[in-house]
Coordinates of C-alpha atoms and ligand atoms in Angstrom, one line a residue:
X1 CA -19.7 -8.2 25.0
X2 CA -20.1 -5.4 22.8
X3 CA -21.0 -5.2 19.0
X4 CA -18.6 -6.6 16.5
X5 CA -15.2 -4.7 16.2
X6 CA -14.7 -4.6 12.6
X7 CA -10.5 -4.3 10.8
X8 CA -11.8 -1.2 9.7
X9 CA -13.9 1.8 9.1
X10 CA -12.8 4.6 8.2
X11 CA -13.9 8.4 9.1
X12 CA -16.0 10.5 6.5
X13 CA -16.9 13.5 8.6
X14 CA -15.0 16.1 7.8
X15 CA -16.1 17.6 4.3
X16 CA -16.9 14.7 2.2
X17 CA -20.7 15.7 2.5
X18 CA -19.8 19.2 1.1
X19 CA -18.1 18.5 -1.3
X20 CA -19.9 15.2 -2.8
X21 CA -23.3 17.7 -3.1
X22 CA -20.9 20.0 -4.8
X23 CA -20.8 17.1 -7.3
X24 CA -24.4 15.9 -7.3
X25 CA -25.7 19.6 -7.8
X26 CA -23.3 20.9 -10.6
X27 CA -23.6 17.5 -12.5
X28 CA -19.8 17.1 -12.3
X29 CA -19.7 13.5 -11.7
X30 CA -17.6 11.2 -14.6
X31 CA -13.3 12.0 -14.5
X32 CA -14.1 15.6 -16.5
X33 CA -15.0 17.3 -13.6
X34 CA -12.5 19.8 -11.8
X35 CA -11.9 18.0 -8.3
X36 CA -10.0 15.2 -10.2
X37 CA -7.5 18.1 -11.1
X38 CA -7.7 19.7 -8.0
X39 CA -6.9 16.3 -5.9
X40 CA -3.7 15.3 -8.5
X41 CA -1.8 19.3 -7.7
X42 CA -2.9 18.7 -4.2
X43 CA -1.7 15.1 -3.8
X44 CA 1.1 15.3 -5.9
X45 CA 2.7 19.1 -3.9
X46 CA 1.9 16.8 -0.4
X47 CA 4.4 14.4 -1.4
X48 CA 6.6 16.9 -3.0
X49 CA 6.1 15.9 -6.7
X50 CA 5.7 17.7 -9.9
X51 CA 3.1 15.8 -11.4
X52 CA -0.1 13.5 -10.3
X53 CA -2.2 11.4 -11.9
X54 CA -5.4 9.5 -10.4
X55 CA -7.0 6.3 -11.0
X56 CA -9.6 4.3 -10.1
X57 CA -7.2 2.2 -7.9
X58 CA -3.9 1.3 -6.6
X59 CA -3.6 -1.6 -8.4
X60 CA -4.5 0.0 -11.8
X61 CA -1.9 2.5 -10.8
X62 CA 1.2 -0.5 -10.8
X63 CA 0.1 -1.9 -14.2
X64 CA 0.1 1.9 -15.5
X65 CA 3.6 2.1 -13.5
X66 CA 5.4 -0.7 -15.5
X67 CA 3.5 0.0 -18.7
X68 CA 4.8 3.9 -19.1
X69 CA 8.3 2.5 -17.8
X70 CA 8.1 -0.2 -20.9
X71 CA 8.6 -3.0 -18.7
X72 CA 7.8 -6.0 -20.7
X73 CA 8.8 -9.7 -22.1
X74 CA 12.5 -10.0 -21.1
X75 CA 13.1 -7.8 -18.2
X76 CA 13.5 -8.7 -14.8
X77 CA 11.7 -6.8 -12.1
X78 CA 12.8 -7.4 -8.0
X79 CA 10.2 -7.0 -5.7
X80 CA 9.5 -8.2 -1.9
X81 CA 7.6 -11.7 -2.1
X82 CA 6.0 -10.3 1.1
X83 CA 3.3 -8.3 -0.8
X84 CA 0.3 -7.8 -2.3
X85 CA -0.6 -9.6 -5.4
X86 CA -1.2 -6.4 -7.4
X87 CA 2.8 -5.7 -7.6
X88 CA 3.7 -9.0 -8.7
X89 CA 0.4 -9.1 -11.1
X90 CA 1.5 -5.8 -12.8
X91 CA 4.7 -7.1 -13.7
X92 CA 3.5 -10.6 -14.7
X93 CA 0.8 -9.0 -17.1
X94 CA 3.4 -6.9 -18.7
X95 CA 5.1 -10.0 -19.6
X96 CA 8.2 -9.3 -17.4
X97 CA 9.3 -12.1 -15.1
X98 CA 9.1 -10.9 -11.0
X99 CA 12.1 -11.9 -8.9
X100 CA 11.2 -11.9 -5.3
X101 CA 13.6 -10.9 -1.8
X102 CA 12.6 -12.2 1.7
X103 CA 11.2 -10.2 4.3
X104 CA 12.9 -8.6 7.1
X105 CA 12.0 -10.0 10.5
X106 CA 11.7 -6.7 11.9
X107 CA 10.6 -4.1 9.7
X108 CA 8.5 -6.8 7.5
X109 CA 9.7 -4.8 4.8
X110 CA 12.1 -6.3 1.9
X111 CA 15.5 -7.5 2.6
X112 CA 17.1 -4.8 1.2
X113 CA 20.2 -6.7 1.5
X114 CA 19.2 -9.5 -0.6
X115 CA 18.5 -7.7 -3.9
X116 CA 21.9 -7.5 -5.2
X117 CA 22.5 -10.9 -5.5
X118 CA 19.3 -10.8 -7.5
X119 CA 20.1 -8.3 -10.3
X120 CA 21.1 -10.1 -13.5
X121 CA 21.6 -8.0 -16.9
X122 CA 18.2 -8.7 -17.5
X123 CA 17.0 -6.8 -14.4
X124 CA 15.6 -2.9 -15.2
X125 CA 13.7 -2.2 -12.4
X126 CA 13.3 -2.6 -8.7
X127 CA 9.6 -2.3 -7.3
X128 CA 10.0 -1.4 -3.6
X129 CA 6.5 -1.8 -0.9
X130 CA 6.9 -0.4 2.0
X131 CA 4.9 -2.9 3.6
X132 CA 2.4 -2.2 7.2
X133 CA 4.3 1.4 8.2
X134 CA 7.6 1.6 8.3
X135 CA 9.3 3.0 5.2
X136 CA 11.9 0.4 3.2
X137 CA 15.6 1.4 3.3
X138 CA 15.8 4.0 0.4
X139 CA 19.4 5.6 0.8
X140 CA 21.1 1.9 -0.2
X141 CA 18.5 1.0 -2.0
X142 CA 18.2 3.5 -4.9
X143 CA 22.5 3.7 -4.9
X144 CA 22.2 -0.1 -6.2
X145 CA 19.5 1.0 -8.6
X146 CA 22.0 4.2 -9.6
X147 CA 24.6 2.3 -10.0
X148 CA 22.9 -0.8 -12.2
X149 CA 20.9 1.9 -14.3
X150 CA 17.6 0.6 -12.7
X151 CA 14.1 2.1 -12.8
X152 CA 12.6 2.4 -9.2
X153 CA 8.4 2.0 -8.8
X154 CA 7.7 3.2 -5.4
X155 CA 4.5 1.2 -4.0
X156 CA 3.3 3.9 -1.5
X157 CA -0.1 2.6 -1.2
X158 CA 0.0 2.3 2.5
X159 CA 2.3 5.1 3.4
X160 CA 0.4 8.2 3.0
X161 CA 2.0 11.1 5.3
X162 CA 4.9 8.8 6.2
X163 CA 8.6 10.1 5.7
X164 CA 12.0 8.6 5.1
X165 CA 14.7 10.4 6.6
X166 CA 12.5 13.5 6.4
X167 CA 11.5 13.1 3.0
X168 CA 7.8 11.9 1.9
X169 CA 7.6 8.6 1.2
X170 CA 5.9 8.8 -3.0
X171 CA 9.3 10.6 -3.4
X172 CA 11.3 8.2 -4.3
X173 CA 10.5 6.4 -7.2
X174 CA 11.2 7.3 -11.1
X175 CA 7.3 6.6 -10.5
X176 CA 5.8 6.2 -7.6
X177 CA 2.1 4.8 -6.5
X178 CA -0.9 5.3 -4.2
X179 CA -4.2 3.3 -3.3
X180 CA -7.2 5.0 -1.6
X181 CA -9.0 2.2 -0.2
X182 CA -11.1 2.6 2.4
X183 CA -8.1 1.5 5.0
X184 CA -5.8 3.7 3.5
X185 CA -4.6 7.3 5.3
X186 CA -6.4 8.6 2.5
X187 CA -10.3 6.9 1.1
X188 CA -11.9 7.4 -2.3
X189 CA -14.0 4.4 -1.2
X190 CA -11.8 2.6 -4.2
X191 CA -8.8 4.9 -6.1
X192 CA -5.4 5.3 -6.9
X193 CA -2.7 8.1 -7.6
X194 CA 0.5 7.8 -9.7
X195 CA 3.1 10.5 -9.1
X196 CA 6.6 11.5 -10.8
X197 CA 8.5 14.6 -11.9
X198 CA 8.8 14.3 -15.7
X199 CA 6.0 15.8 -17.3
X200 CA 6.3 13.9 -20.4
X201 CA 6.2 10.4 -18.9
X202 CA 2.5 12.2 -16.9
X203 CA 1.5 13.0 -19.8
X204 CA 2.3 8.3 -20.9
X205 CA 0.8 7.5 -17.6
X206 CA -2.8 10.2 -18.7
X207 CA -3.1 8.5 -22.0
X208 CA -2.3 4.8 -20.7
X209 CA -5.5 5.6 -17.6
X210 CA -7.3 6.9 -20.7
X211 CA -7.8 3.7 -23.1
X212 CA -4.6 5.6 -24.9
X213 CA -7.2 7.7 -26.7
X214 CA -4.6 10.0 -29.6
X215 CA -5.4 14.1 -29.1
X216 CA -5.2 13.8 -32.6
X217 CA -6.9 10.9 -33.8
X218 CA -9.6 9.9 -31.2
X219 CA -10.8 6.4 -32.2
X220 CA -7.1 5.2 -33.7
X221 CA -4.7 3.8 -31.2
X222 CA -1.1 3.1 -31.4
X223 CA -0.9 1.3 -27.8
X224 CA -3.4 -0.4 -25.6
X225 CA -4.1 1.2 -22.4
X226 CA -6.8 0.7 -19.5
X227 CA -10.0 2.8 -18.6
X228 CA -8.7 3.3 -15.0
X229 CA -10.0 6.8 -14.9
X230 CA -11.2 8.6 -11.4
X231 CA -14.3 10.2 -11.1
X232 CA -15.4 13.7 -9.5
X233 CA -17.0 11.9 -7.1
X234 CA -14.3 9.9 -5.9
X235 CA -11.6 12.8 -6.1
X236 CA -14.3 15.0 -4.1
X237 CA -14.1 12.5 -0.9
X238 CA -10.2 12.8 -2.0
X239 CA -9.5 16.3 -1.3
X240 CA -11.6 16.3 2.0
X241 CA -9.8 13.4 3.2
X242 CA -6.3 15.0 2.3
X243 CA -7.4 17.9 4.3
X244 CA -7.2 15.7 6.9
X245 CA -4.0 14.0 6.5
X246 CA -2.0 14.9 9.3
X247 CA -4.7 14.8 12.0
X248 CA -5.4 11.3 10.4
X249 CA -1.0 10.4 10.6
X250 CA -1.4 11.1 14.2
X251 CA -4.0 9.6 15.2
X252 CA -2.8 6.5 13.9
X253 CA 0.4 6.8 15.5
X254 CA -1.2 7.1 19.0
X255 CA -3.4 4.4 18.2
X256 CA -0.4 2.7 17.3
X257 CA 1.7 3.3 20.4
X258 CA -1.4 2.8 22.6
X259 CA -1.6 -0.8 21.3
X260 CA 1.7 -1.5 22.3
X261 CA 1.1 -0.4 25.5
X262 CA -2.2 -2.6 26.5
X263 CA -0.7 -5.1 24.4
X264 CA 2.6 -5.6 26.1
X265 CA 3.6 -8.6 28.4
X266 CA 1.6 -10.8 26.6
X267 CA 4.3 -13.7 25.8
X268 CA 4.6 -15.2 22.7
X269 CA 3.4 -11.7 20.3
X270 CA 5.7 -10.0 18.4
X271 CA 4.4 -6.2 17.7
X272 CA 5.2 -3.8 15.2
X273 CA 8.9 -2.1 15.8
X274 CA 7.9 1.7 16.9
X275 CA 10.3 3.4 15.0
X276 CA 13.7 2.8 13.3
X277 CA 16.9 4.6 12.2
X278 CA 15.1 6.3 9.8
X279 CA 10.6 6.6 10.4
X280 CA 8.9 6.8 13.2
X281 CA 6.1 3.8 12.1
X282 CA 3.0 5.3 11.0
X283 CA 0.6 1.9 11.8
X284 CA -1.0 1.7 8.6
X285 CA -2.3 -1.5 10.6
X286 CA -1.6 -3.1 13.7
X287 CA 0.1 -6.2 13.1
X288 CA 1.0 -8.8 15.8
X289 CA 3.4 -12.0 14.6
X290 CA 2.9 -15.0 16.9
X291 CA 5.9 -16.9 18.4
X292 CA 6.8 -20.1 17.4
X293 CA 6.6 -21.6 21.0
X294 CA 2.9 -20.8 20.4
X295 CA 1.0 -24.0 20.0
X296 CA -1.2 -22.4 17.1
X297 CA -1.0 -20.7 14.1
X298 CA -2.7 -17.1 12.4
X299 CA -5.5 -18.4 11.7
X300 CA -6.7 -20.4 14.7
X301 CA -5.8 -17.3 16.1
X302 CA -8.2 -15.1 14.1
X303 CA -10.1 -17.6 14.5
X304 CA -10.3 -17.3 18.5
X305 CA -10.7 -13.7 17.7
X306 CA -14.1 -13.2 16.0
X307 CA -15.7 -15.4 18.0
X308 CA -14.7 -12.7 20.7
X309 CA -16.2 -10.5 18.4
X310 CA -12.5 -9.0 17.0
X311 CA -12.4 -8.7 13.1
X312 CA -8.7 -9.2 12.2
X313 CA -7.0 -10.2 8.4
X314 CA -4.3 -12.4 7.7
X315 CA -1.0 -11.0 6.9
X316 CA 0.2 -10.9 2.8
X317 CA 0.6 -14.5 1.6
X318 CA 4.5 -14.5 -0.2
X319 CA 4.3 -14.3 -3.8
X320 CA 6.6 -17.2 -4.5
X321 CA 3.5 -19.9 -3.0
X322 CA 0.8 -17.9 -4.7
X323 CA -0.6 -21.3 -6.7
X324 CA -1.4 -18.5 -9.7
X325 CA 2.0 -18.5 -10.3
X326 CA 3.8 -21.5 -9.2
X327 CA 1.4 -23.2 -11.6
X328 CA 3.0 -21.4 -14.4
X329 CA 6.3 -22.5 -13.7
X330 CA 7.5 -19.2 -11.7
X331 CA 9.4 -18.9 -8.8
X332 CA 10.7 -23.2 -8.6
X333 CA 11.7 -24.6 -5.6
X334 CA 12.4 -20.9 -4.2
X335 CA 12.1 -20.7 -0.2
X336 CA 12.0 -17.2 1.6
X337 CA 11.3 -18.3 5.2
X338 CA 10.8 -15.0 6.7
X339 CA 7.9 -14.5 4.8
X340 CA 6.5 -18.1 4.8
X341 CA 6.6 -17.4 8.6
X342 CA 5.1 -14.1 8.2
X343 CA 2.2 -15.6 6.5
X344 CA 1.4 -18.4 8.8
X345 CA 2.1 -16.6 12.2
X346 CA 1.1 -12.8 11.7
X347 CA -2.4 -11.0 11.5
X348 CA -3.5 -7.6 11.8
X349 CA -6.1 -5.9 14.3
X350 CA -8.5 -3.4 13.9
X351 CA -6.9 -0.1 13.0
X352 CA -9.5 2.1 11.0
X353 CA -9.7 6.0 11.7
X354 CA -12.2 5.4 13.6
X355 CA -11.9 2.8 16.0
X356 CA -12.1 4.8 19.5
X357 CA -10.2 4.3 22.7
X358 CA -12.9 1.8 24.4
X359 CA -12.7 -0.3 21.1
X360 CA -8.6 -0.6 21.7
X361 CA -9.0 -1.8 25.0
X362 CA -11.7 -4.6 24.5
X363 CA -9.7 -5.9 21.7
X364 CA -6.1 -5.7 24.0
X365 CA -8.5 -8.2 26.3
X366 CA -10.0 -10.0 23.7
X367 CA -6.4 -10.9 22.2
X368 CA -4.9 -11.4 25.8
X369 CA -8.0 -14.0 26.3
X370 CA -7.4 -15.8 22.8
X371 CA -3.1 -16.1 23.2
X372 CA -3.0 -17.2 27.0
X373 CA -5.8 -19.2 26.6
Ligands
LIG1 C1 -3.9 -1.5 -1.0 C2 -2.6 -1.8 -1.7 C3 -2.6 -1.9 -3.1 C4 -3.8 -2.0 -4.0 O1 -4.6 -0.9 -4.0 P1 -6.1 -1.1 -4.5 O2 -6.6 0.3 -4.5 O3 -6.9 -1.9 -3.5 O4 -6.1 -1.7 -5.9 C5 -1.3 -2.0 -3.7 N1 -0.2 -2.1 -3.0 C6 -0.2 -2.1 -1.6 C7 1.1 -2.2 -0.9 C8 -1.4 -1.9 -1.0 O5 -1.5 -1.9 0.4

């Protein structure tokens, strides 16, 4: 057995050196310094928006989100329950009430069939994830939202260089977001990006990122915002990496499609869908969902795994059993079984940039081993 096979790592060898010594030796390393500006036109024109704003990461980027849409106490926001926690945080922190859809068994993404029944006149926004790599259903999705006068958020996070019917996923939204976590398309070793068109609600999301200082009047504030600024050094490792996008889409996508070949025929694991109507998946990550004739669950699996030396993570755990807010009262008695199932059954493999060919095949036989065990 080889060394450990870790869920990720991600590749830093294209100009990240360069530019992070460009930082170091002009002294340009706080949010002032002209990378950050450089990665926001570049980001934003890649996903064919006017404006972009970056952040220290992809969370702070959904509480800015909801905060320069003035979503607050009283409004309703619907969201997948098969997410992260930061969508469903942003919301609850604003002092709006999330409403959660089921998953799809497929896609994994949110039921995008479920989220009429869920609009109420207290509903103003809809926060779409596009959840693993396939894109949500946008067409049907933002005609309900036109037609109830909702605000879309776009969470993006995992969907860099991915396209919906052609067009970029980070399109979509009234704002859309971005994380640049190490496992995302895109690094920053922690960051975010928010995009839109309208200049003036940039200019809401730039002051909310910047403690809401006032041109004006420094040190006097009319609203409370965050310090979620980016720094140089972060946007430097940005724009190298964004160089690199579409080497990085592809070589995902093979990755992707190679897994399904060494993993196929072993019974009882459901992989990723390939494509769909409308994306080719982009494997963000490599999921596998286990059957239910399977005498064991995720986590015995992962378990199985890393002592074979395979790092793997648990799928999302649904929003509507998060203790945090069933304790407060939120989400009573609510049951979305495709996502309960989701969380107990599914777990991802390791899918970094830079996993190589060998690495694939010892975990294919490491997994293999731990299912038909
Ligand atoms: C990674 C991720 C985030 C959070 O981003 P951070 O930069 O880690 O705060 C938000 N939403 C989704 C869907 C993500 O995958």
């Amino acid at each position: 057995m080889g060394d450990f096979i870790a869920v990720n790592e991600p590749l830093l060898d294209g100009n990240e050196k360069r530019y992070l010594m460009e930082c170091i030796e002009t002294g340009w390393i706080s949010s002032e310094g002209p990378f950050v500006k450089e990665f926001e036109e570049r980001f934003a024109r890649r996903v064919g928006r006017e404006c972009g704003i970056a952040v220290a990461n992809g969370s702070g980027a959904l509480d800015i989100a909801v905060k320069a849409l003035r979503l607050g106490p009283g409004d309703e926001v619907i969201l997948p329950t098969f997410t992260i926690i930061s969508c469903a945080a942003s919301i609850v922190r604003s002092g709006a009430t999330p409403v959660v859809v089921d998953a799809d068994p497929v896609t994994w993404n949110m039921d995008v069939g479920q989220v009429e029944a869920r609009i109420t006149p207290a509903t103003k926004a809809i926060m779409v994830v596009h959840i693993y790599g396939l894109p949500v259903d946008m067409d049907p999705l933002l005609e309900l939202a036109r037609r109830h006068g909702l605000k879309v958020i776009e969470d993006a996070a995992e969907m860099h260089g991915q396209t919906y019917r052609g067009r970029p996923c980070g399109s979509f939204g009234d704002i859309s977001t971005f994380s640049f976590y190490p496992n995302k398309h895109v690094t920053t070793g922690e960051g975010g990006m928010l995009v839109c068109d309208d200049p003036g609600l940039a200019e809401r999301c730039r002051s909310l990122r910047n403690l809401c200082f006032q041109p004006s009047r420094r040190f006097v504030h009319e609203e409370l915002g965050w310090n979620y600024r980016m720094t140089n050094l972060q946007a430097a490792l940005g724009l190298a990496q964004l160089e690199r996008l579409d080497e990085f889409v592809e070589k995902k996508r093979a990755m992707g499609r190679r897994y399904r070949e060494l993993l196929a025929g072993i019974p009882g694991l459901q992989m990723p869908a390939g494509d769909c109507d409308f994306a080719d998946n982009i494997f963000w990550v490599f999921g596998v969902v286990l059957d239910d004739e399977l005498p064991f669950d995720a986590q015995e699996a992962m378990r199985r795994l890393s002592a074979l030396g395979i790092g793997t993570r648990p799928f999302f755990w649904p929003m509507h059993e998060q203790p945090v807010f069933t304790g407060g009262g939120l989400f009573a008695g609510e049951r979305h079984p495709v996502a309960e199932r989701l969380a107990r059954r599914g777990f991802y493999l390791p899918s970094g940039l830079a996993l190589t060919g060998d690495q694939q095949a010892r975990v294919a036989a490491a997994v293999r081993e731990a299912v038909c065990r």
